[in-house]
mmCIF file of C-alpha atoms in Angstrom:
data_model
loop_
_atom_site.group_PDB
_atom_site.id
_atom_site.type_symbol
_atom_site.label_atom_id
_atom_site.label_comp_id
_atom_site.label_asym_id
_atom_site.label_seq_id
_atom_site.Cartn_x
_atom_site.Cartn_y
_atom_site.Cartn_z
ATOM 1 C CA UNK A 1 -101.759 -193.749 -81.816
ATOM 2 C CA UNK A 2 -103.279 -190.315 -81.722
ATOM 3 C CA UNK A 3 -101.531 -187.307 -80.214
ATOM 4 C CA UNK A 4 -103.321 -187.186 -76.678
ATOM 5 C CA UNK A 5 -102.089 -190.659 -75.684
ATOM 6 C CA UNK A 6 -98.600 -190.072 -77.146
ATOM 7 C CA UNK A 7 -98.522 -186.888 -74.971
ATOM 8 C CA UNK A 8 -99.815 -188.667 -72.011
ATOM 9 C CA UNK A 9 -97.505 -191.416 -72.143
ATOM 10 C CA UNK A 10 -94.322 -188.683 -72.963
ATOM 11 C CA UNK A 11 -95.777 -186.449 -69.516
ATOM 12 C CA UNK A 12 -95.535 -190.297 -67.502
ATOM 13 C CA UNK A 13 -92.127 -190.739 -68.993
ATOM 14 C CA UNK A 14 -90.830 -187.459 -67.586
ATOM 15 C CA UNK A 15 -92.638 -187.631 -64.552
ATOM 16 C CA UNK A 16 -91.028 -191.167 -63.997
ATOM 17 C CA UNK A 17 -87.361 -189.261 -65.259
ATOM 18 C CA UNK A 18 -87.687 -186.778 -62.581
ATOM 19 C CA UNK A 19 -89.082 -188.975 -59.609
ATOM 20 C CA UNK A 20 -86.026 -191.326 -60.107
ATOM 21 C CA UNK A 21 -83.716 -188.044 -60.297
ATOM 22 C CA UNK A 22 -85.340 -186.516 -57.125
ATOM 23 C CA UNK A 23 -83.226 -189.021 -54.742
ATOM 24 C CA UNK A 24 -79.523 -188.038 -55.193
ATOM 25 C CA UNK A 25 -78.152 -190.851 -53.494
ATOM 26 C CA UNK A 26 -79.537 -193.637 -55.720
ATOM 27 C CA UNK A 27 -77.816 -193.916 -59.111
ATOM 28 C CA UNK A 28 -80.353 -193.720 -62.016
ATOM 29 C CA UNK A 29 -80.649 -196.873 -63.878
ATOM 30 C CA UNK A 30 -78.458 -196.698 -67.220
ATOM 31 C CA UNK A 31 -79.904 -199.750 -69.370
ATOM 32 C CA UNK A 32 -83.537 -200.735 -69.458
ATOM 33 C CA UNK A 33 -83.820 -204.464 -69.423
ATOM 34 C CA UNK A 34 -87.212 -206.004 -71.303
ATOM 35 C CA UNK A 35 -87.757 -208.385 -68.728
ATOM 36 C CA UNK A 36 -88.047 -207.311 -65.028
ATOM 37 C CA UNK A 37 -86.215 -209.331 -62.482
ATOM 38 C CA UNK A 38 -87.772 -210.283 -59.645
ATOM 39 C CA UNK A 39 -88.150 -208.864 -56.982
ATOM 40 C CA UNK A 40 -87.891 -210.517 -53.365
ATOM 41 C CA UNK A 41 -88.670 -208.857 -50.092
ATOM 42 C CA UNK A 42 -85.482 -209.681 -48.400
ATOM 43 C CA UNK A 43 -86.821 -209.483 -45.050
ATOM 44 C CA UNK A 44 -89.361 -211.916 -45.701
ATOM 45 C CA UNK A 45 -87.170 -214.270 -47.300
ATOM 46 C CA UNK A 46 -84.876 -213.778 -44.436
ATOM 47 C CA UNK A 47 -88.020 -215.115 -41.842
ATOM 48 C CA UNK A 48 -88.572 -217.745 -44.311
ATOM 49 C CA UNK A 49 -84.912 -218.926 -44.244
ATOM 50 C CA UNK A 50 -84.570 -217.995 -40.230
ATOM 51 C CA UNK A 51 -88.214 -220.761 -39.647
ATOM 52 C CA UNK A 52 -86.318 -223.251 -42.281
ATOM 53 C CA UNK A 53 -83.039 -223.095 -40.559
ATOM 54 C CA UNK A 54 -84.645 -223.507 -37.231
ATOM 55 C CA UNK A 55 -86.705 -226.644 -38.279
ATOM 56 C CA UNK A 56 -83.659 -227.983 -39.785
ATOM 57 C CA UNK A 57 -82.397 -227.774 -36.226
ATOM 58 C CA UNK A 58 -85.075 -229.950 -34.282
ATOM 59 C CA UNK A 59 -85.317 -233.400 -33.506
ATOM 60 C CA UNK A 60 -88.609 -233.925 -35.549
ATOM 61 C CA UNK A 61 -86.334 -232.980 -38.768
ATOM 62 C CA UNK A 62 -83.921 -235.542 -38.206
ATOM 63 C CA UNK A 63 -86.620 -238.196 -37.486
ATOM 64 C CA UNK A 64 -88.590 -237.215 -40.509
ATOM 65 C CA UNK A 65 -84.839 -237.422 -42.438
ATOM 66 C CA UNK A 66 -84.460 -240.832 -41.622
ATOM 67 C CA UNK A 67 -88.080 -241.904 -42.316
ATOM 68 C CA UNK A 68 -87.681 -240.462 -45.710
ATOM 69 C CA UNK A 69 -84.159 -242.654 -46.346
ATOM 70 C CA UNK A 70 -85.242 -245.906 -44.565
ATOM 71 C CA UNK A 71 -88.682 -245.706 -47.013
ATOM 72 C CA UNK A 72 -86.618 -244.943 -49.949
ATOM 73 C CA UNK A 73 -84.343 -247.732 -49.593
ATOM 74 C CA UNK A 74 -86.951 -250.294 -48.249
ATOM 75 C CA UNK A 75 -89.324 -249.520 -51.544
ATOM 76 C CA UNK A 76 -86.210 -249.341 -53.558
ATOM 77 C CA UNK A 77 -84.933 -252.797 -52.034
ATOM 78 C CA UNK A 78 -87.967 -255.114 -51.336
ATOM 79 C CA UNK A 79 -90.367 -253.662 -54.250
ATOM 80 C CA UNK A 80 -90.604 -255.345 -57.582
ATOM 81 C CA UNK A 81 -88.630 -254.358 -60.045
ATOM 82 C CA UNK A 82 -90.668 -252.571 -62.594
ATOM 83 C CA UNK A 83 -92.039 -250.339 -59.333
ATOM 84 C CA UNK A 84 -88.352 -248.802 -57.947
ATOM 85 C CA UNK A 85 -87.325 -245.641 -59.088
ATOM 86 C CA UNK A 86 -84.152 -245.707 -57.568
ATOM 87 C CA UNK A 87 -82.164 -248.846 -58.419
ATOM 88 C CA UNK A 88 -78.808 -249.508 -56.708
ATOM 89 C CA UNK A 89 -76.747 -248.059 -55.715
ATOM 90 C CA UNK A 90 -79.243 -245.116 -54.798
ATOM 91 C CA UNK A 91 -77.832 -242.401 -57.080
ATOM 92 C CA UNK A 92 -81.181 -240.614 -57.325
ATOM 93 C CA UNK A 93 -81.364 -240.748 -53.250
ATOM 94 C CA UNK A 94 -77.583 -239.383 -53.208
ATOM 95 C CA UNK A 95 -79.075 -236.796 -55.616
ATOM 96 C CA UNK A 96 -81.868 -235.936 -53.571
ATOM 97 C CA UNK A 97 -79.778 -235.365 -50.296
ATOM 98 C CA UNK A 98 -76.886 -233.374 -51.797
ATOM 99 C CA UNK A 99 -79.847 -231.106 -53.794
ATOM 100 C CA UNK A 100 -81.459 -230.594 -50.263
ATOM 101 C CA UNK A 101 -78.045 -229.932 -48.861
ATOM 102 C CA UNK A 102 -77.152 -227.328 -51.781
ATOM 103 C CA UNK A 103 -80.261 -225.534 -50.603
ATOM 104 C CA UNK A 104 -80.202 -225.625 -46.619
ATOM 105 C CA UNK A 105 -76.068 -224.374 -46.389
ATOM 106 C CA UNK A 106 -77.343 -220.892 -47.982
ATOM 107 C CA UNK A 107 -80.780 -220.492 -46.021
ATOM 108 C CA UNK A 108 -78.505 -221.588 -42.560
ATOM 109 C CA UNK A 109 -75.933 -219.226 -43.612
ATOM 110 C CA UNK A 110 -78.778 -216.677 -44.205
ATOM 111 C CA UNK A 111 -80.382 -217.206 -41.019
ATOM 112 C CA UNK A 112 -77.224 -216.904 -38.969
ATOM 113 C CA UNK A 113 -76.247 -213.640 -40.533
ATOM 114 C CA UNK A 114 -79.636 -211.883 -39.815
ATOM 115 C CA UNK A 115 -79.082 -213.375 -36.069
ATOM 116 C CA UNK A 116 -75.471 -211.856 -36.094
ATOM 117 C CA UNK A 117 -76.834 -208.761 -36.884
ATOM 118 C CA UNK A 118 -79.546 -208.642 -34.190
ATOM 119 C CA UNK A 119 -76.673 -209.889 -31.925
ATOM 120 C CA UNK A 120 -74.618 -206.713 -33.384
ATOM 121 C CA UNK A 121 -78.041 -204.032 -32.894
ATOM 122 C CA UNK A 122 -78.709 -205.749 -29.154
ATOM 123 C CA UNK A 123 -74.735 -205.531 -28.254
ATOM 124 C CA UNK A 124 -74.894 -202.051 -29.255
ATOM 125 C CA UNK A 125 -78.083 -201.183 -27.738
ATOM 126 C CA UNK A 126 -76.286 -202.589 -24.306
ATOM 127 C CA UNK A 127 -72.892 -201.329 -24.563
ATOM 128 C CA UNK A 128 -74.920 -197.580 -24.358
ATOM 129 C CA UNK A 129 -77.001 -198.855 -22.028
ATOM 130 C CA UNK A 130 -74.629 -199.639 -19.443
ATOM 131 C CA UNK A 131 -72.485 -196.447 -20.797
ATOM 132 C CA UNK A 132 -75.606 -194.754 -19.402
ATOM 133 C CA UNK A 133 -75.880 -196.789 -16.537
ATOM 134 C CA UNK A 134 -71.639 -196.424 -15.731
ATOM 135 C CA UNK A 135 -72.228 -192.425 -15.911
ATOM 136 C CA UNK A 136 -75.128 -192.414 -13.716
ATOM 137 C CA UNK A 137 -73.601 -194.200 -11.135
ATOM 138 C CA UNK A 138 -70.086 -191.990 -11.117
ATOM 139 C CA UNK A 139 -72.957 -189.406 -11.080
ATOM 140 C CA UNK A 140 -74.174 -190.515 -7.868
ATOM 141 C CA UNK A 141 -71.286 -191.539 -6.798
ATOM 142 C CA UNK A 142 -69.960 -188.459 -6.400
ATOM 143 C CA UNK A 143 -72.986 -186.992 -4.939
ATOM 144 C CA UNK A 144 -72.925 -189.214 -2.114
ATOM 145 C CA UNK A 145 -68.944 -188.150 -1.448
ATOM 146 C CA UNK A 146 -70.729 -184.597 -1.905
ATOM 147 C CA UNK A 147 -73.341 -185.123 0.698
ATOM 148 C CA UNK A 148 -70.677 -187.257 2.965
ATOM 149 C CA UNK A 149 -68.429 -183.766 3.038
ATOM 150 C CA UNK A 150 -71.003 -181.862 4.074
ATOM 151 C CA UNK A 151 -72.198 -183.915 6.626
ATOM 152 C CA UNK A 152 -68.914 -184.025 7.863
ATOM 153 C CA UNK A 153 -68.225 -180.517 7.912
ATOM 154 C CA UNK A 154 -72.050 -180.417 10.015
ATOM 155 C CA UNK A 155 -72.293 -180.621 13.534
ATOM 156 C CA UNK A 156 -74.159 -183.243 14.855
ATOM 157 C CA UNK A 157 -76.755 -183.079 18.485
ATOM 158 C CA UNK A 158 -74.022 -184.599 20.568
ATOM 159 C CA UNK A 159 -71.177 -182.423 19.070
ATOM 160 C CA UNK A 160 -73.331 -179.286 19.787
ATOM 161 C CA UNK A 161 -74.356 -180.906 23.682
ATOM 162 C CA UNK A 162 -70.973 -181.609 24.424
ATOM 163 C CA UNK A 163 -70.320 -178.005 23.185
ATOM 164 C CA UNK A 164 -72.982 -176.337 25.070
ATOM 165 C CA UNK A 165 -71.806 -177.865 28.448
ATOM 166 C CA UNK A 166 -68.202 -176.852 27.716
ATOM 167 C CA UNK A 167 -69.910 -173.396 27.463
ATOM 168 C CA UNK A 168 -72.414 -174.181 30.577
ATOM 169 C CA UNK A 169 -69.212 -175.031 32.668
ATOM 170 C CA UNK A 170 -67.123 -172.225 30.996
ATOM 171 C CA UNK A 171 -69.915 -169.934 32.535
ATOM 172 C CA UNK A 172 -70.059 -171.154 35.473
ATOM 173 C CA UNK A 173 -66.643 -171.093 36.277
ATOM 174 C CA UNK A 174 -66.279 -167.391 35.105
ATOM 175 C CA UNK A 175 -69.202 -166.948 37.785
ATOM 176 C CA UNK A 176 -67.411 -168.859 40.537
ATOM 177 C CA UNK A 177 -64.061 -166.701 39.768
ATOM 178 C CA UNK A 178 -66.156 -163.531 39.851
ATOM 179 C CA UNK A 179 -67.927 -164.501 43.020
ATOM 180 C CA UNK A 180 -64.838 -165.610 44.754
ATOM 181 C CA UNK A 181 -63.502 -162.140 43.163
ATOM 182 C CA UNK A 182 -66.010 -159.967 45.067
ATOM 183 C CA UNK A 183 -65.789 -162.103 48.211
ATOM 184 C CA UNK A 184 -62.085 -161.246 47.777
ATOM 185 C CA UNK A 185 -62.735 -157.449 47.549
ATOM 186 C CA UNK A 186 -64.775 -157.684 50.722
ATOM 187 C CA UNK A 187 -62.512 -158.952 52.596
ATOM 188 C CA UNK A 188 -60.023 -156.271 51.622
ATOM 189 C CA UNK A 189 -62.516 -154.053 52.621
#
């Protein structure tokens, strides 16, 4: 190797050093493996298992199932001899079933904690949601005790009519007294 690519592969190395430092709440890998492990988006395996979990759930499933035993044990039964795979008593089918078992209990278990934790987000999202909701209406609430204070501390047409002929008949008493007070003086006079 000549200098230029041992000093361009020593400027990657450090470059690579410091992007991996730059985070400071990811721990920098201590051992560098020769072999990369795989790596698996896990949302995509988690749609994969969620689709697998919820054919596993149908009706079609099951009848396919059965199909798949019933032909199994009718070829293994009524086929000659040199043709079965699967003598009796059905060990390989046994096999079969408890491999496809050992795979579907993980990918259920899978899909039903990626449902718990939408249940968890869309609980959550509703619990402040109806916080929200529980605050606006006290809001309101006590606006409309608000409003109903003021409206009965305001007079309405018929308290202010009934008021204004207490005052019209006020008046015209206090005119009747004065008139019958001056007819009074006259007749002193």
């Amino acid at each position: 190797m000549d200098k230029p690519e041992k000093q361009d592969r020593k400027t990657e190395k450090r470059r690579d050093e410091r992007s991996r430092t730059v985070r400071l709440d990811t721990p920098r890998e201590l051992r560098r493996s020769l072999v990369r492990r795989p790596t698996v988006r896990q949302d995509a395996f988690g749609i994969f298992a969620e689709q697998f979990a919820r054919f596993m759930g149908t009706a079609r499933f099951l009848i396919y199932m059965t199909l798949f035993v019933i032909i199994w044990i009718g070829w293994n039964l009524l086929a000659p001899v040199d043709l079965r795979w699967d003598d009796y008593p059905f060990i390989f089918l046994t096999l079969m079933l408890s491999l496809q078992a050992s795979y579907a209990a993980p990918l259920i278990l899978l899909a039903q904690n990626r449902q718990e934790d939408r249940d968890r987000v869309i609980g959550e999202q509703d619990r402040q949601a109806n916080s929200r909701a529980h605050a606006d209406m006290e809001f309101l609430a006590r606006e409309i005790s608000s409003i109903r204070m003021a409206l009965g501390e305001v007079a309405t047409r018929d308290y202010v009519r009934s008021e204004l002929r207490a005052l019209v008949q006020e008046l015209e008493e206090q005119q009747r007294r004065e008139a019958d007070e001056h007819a009074d003086d006259d007749w002193d006079s």
